[in-house]
Structures are given as structure tokens and as C-alpha cells.
């Protein structure tokens, strides 16, 4: 197999190259690609599918009926439908599609649509039909998120850098496709009937969306550009962005001054996917993935078809320099461990890191030693040790007011990184948040 050889071996600087991943002989397409939403198969074994054909739709209409469809990333024949492991460790049924036939979108010339002629409702339906998932934090149907925002003043907040500094996917897409990202953001703002657009850029990189691009696509919306100090962590989570924007607008009597966490927060990859869906008519059948790790000889950003396995992805970056001990999905700070090489790429995957044994810490954990480091480092001033104790049933006397502070957690995982006992504090708080949500 040919390998990708024009990538940076080191990633101390911004990646400069990208390539489209080689097409696999078969794609494994899970029927669950957004948070908590399982889909039913619309195809059966032996069916012939075309590229971009809807092969699964939601089992139940979530909230307001805008869950994202799942499409065939390649033309071919459905060989089997079986259970597979997902990048986050969960399991779901998936269609295994063997490549056969001609492509509908790949390699074909696009004829841009004049999306400004569509109503907000039409754009919202199109975003849902094309399967667009918002990957800003947890993968959720973008159309559903648009529909849920009911406030009188609605804003779109576009973060132009990665919340996890160990990956470069969002930064890469923003810097290499600024016009497409800007147009996708304008489409989202139109579907939302937004009162304005806020761009949050990195101080180090500067604004990748120039004044010319902004004036071209944002002329219908008041817009604001704010810089974040990406040398500090955390700085890209929802709470961080809200504080940053409020601080920049304090005392200005600006329309953006009263921004809250209830706005629509998006990233460049989501905006780019909307651009392709609405302007080019291409459903979400691929995504940008930062492939990296000291096990690999080269690293970079690949445009990957949904359903490509992580093992096939790694093989395109040459032989392994070291034995792979862990495969980390979506960054070393906030990511999860993938179960193995046969796990398929889904819409939620932004990066895949192949780690050798010598880069891993001792995975065993001990009892809490009450050092207080997790409290000291928490940017939201939470008590991670107390919340962990409550979840484990070791301290049932904790007041409800303290338990509810878990809802403020951004999942930055700083508490995990400083805990001398290696306790899964961040993961425990995430479970506690789910319990409170469904009480």
C-alpha cells in the first residue's frame, strides 16, 4: 500500500499538509454516531448502496425531530450487519459495505447552490437530512441543537482553535478553508435566525477569517472577533469562551455583552460540513482526522471516509516505530481509549494518537490522599474529590448544592492530571452530571 509521506514528523509547529485518506476495501458504518442516538438500518445484507445514500435513520425522534441521518460513505454492497465497538468504547450495530460501483460525489465537479434563497426552516431540514453532527464537544445533531435554542437573542460562537492542545484538527481546517468555514457559519446563523456571530481566535495564530471574508459572508449579521490565549489551558471550552467574551464586552453596552452558555457553539469542522452539505449537496460521509503519536513515522491531517478502521488509517502513515500500547481518540487531555485497530472512524473522531508503552503512566489507582490538588487546579473551583466520593458511595452526606456544581464541569480533565492516586475524577464527574440530568 502507498503511504502518506509529505507530513510533518514533528508537530511543534502548525501542520502544513493534508491529504485524502486512501479508500478502504470495505467501510464499517455504525448506526450510532451522535450522543445517545441509535439509528435503525434502512438497508439489509445484499443491498447495493450508492455514495451518500441514507442507510440508517433515528430509532426515535429525539426532542424536536432533527436527529441526523447516517449515509453510505462509499458505493458498494452491504456484506453484513454486525455489532462493533465504537471509538468511545460503546457498542452498536454497523453496516459492513464492500466497495463496488461508481461514486456520486468523490472526484465529481460541484455546482454551488444559492443557499440564501432557502428559508431558515429549509436550511435546518437540509442540515438534518445531510447528517450534520456538531462536534464542538459531545457529538449531537446540529439541526436539533439549532431547534432547541429558544432565547430571544441567539448567537453563533465559532471557536477557531482546538480545545485540546494535543490535536490540530480545528486549527488546521480553519486556517486552510477559511472561506468555507465562514460560509458554513453564515448558513448556520441563518438557520438559527441568529442575532450575531462571534469568532474566537487564537492570539498566537491570529484571525484566519480575514476582514474581506467576514464582510463577504457576515454582512447580514453583527459580528465580533475575540482573541484567546491558547498558551494557557483550558481556554476553549464553553465556560471559558463565555467568560472571555463577557470580559471583552464589559461596559460596552454591546449586543454581545449578555452572552450565555445557552448560545450555539460550533467548531470549524462542523461549519465546513455544513458548507459541503448545503452549498455542494454532499452529506457528512467523511471528516478531518489528525493522525499522530510517537509510534508513527509521520503524522498529519487526513480527510477520512466514515467507516475507515483505525488500523487502516495507521497503515497509511508507514510502519510503526514502536509497539502500540494505547490508541487515544480526540486528544491526550480529554480523549478516550479506543478498544482496538478494528474500531471504525465515526463523525465524532477528530484525532487518533498511537502511543507506545514508554509514554504511559501507571494505570493503577489508589485511595484519595486528601492532598487537595484537584481543587487547587480546577478552573471552575469545584471539589472533584468530594464529587468522586459521592459517586462511589463513600460519602452520602454531601449537600445537593455541592453535587449540582458538577454541572459546571467542562471536562478539561486537569483534576486527573494532578491526582497522585490516579483517580478517574473527570470521568466520575461526567457520570454524576448524567445522574443529575435525569433526576
Short mmCIF file of C-alpha atoms in Angstrom, two decimals, residues 218-376:
data_model
loop_
_atom_site.label_atom_id
_atom_site.label_comp_id
_atom_site.label_asym_id
_atom_site.label_seq_id
_atom_site.Cartn_x
_atom_site.Cartn_y
_atom_site.Cartn_z
CA UNK A 218 -21.26 38.05 7.61
CA UNK A 219 -22.74 41.23 6.15
CA UNK A 220 -26.23 40.27 7.40
CA UNK A 221 -25.04 39.70 10.98
CA UNK A 222 -23.35 41.85 13.61
CA UNK A 223 -20.08 40.04 14.28
CA UNK A 224 -17.34 40.21 16.85
CA UNK A 225 -13.80 38.81 16.93
CA UNK A 226 -12.21 37.93 20.29
CA UNK A 227 -8.72 36.51 20.91
CA UNK A 228 -8.00 33.72 23.39
CA UNK A 229 -4.62 32.97 24.93
CA UNK A 230 -4.19 29.40 23.71
CA UNK A 231 -0.86 29.13 25.54
CA UNK A 232 -2.99 28.55 28.65
CA UNK A 233 -5.16 25.53 29.33
CA UNK A 234 -8.12 25.30 29.47
CA UNK A 235 -9.27 28.12 27.20
CA UNK A 236 -11.53 26.58 24.56
CA UNK A 237 -14.40 25.05 26.49
CA UNK A 238 -17.84 26.65 26.56
CA UNK A 239 -17.38 28.20 30.03
CA UNK A 240 -14.01 29.66 29.04
CA UNK A 241 -15.39 31.26 25.89
CA UNK A 242 -18.36 32.79 27.71
CA UNK A 243 -16.07 34.37 30.32
CA UNK A 244 -13.70 35.64 27.64
CA UNK A 245 -16.45 37.24 25.54
CA UNK A 246 -18.16 38.82 28.56
CA UNK A 247 -14.85 40.27 29.76
CA UNK A 248 -14.11 41.74 26.33
CA UNK A 249 -17.56 43.40 26.16
CA UNK A 250 -17.92 44.52 29.76
CA UNK A 251 -19.25 48.08 29.98
CA UNK A 252 -19.56 48.48 26.21
CA UNK A 253 -23.37 48.24 26.01
CA UNK A 254 -22.78 45.79 23.17
CA UNK A 255 -25.38 43.35 21.85
CA UNK A 256 -22.88 40.61 22.78
CA UNK A 257 -22.47 41.66 26.42
CA UNK A 258 -25.18 39.35 27.80
CA UNK A 259 -23.98 36.20 26.08
CA UNK A 260 -24.51 32.93 27.99
CA UNK A 261 -23.73 29.22 27.76
CA UNK A 262 -27.11 28.76 26.00
CA UNK A 263 -25.80 30.08 22.68
CA UNK A 264 -24.90 27.79 19.76
CA UNK A 265 -21.20 26.90 19.96
CA UNK A 266 -19.60 25.34 16.88
CA UNK A 267 -16.14 24.46 15.55
CA UNK A 268 -14.56 24.78 12.08
CA UNK A 269 -15.15 21.14 11.13
CA UNK A 270 -18.89 21.49 11.79
CA UNK A 271 -19.06 24.72 9.78
CA UNK A 272 -17.13 23.10 6.91
CA UNK A 273 -19.51 20.10 6.92
CA UNK A 274 -22.50 22.47 6.70
CA UNK A 275 -20.87 24.29 3.78
CA UNK A 276 -20.42 21.00 1.89
CA UNK A 277 -23.95 19.84 2.72
CA UNK A 278 -25.85 22.98 1.76
CA UNK A 279 -23.65 24.54 -0.93
CA UNK A 280 -22.32 21.35 -2.55
CA UNK A 281 -25.07 18.87 -1.64
CA UNK A 282 -22.59 16.43 -0.03
CA UNK A 283 -23.77 14.61 3.11
CA UNK A 284 -21.47 14.09 6.09
CA UNK A 285 -19.66 10.95 4.90
CA UNK A 286 -16.10 11.99 5.79
CA UNK A 287 -14.23 14.03 8.37
CA UNK A 288 -10.80 15.53 9.01
CA UNK A 289 -8.70 13.43 11.39
CA UNK A 290 -5.35 14.36 12.96
CA UNK A 291 -3.30 11.14 12.91
CA UNK A 292 -0.36 11.34 15.28
CA UNK A 293 1.71 9.64 18.00
CA UNK A 294 5.29 8.54 18.60
CA UNK A 295 4.50 5.08 17.27
CA UNK A 296 4.24 6.56 13.76
CA UNK A 297 6.99 7.72 11.44
CA UNK A 298 4.91 10.60 10.09
CA UNK A 299 1.79 12.44 11.20
CA UNK A 300 -0.71 14.85 9.74
CA UNK A 301 -4.34 15.59 8.91
CA UNK A 302 -6.21 13.15 6.69
CA UNK A 303 -9.64 13.54 5.10
CA UNK A 304 -11.09 10.18 6.10
CA UNK A 305 -14.20 8.35 4.92
CA UNK A 306 -16.55 7.41 7.78
CA UNK A 307 -16.17 3.69 8.43
CA UNK A 308 -12.42 3.50 7.80
CA UNK A 309 -10.76 1.47 10.56
CA UNK A 310 -8.02 2.93 12.73
CA UNK A 311 -5.65 0.18 11.70
CA UNK A 312 -6.12 1.05 8.01
CA UNK A 313 -5.56 4.71 8.89
CA UNK A 314 -2.28 3.91 10.66
CA UNK A 315 -1.03 1.79 7.77
CA UNK A 316 -1.05 4.85 5.51
CA UNK A 317 1.47 6.58 7.76
CA UNK A 318 4.10 3.86 7.30
CA UNK A 319 5.32 1.16 9.61
CA UNK A 320 5.12 1.51 13.39
CA UNK A 321 8.35 2.65 15.02
CA UNK A 322 7.26 1.21 18.37
CA UNK A 323 4.68 -1.28 19.52
CA UNK A 324 1.31 0.41 20.04
CA UNK A 325 0.08 0.20 23.62
CA UNK A 326 -2.89 2.58 23.53
CA UNK A 327 -4.97 4.28 20.82
CA UNK A 328 -6.28 7.61 22.10
CA UNK A 329 -9.20 9.27 20.32
CA UNK A 330 -9.75 13.05 20.34
CA UNK A 331 -6.68 14.21 22.24
CA UNK A 332 -4.44 13.38 25.18
CA UNK A 333 -6.22 15.83 27.52
CA UNK A 334 -9.89 14.97 27.02
CA UNK A 335 -9.79 11.89 24.79
CA UNK A 336 -10.86 8.29 25.28
CA UNK A 337 -9.13 4.94 24.70
CA UNK A 338 -10.25 3.07 21.58
CA UNK A 339 -10.70 -0.69 22.05
CA UNK A 340 -8.51 -1.69 19.09
CA UNK A 341 -7.38 -1.34 15.48
CA UNK A 342 -10.71 -2.57 14.08
CA UNK A 343 -12.64 0.38 15.53
CA UNK A 344 -14.14 2.50 12.71
CA UNK A 345 -13.85 6.25 12.31
CA UNK A 346 -17.16 7.98 13.08
CA UNK A 347 -18.36 11.57 12.85
CA UNK A 348 -17.15 12.19 16.41
CA UNK A 349 -13.46 11.44 15.69
CA UNK A 350 -11.11 14.43 15.34
CA UNK A 351 -7.80 12.81 16.15
CA UNK A 352 -6.21 9.40 16.63
CA UNK A 353 -3.00 9.12 18.65
CA UNK A 354 -0.96 5.90 18.69
CA UNK A 355 1.00 5.73 21.95
CA UNK A 356 3.88 3.41 22.91
CA UNK A 357 4.26 1.89 26.38
CA UNK A 358 7.01 4.28 27.48
CA UNK A 359 4.66 7.27 27.17
CA UNK A 360 2.03 5.85 29.52
CA UNK A 361 1.72 6.45 33.25
CA UNK A 362 0.92 3.76 35.80
CA UNK A 363 -2.78 2.95 35.13
CA UNK A 364 -3.43 1.65 38.67
CA UNK A 365 -5.04 3.98 41.16
CA UNK A 366 -5.03 4.15 44.95
CA UNK A 367 -7.23 5.73 47.59
CA UNK A 368 -7.68 9.51 47.79
CA UNK A 369 -4.91 11.03 49.97
CA UNK A 370 -6.80 14.32 50.55
CA UNK A 371 -3.98 16.38 49.04
CA UNK A 372 -6.39 18.99 47.61
CA UNK A 373 -4.52 19.30 44.28
CA UNK A 374 -7.67 18.65 42.26
CA UNK A 375 -9.45 21.54 44.00
CA UNK A 376 -6.49 23.85 43.51
#
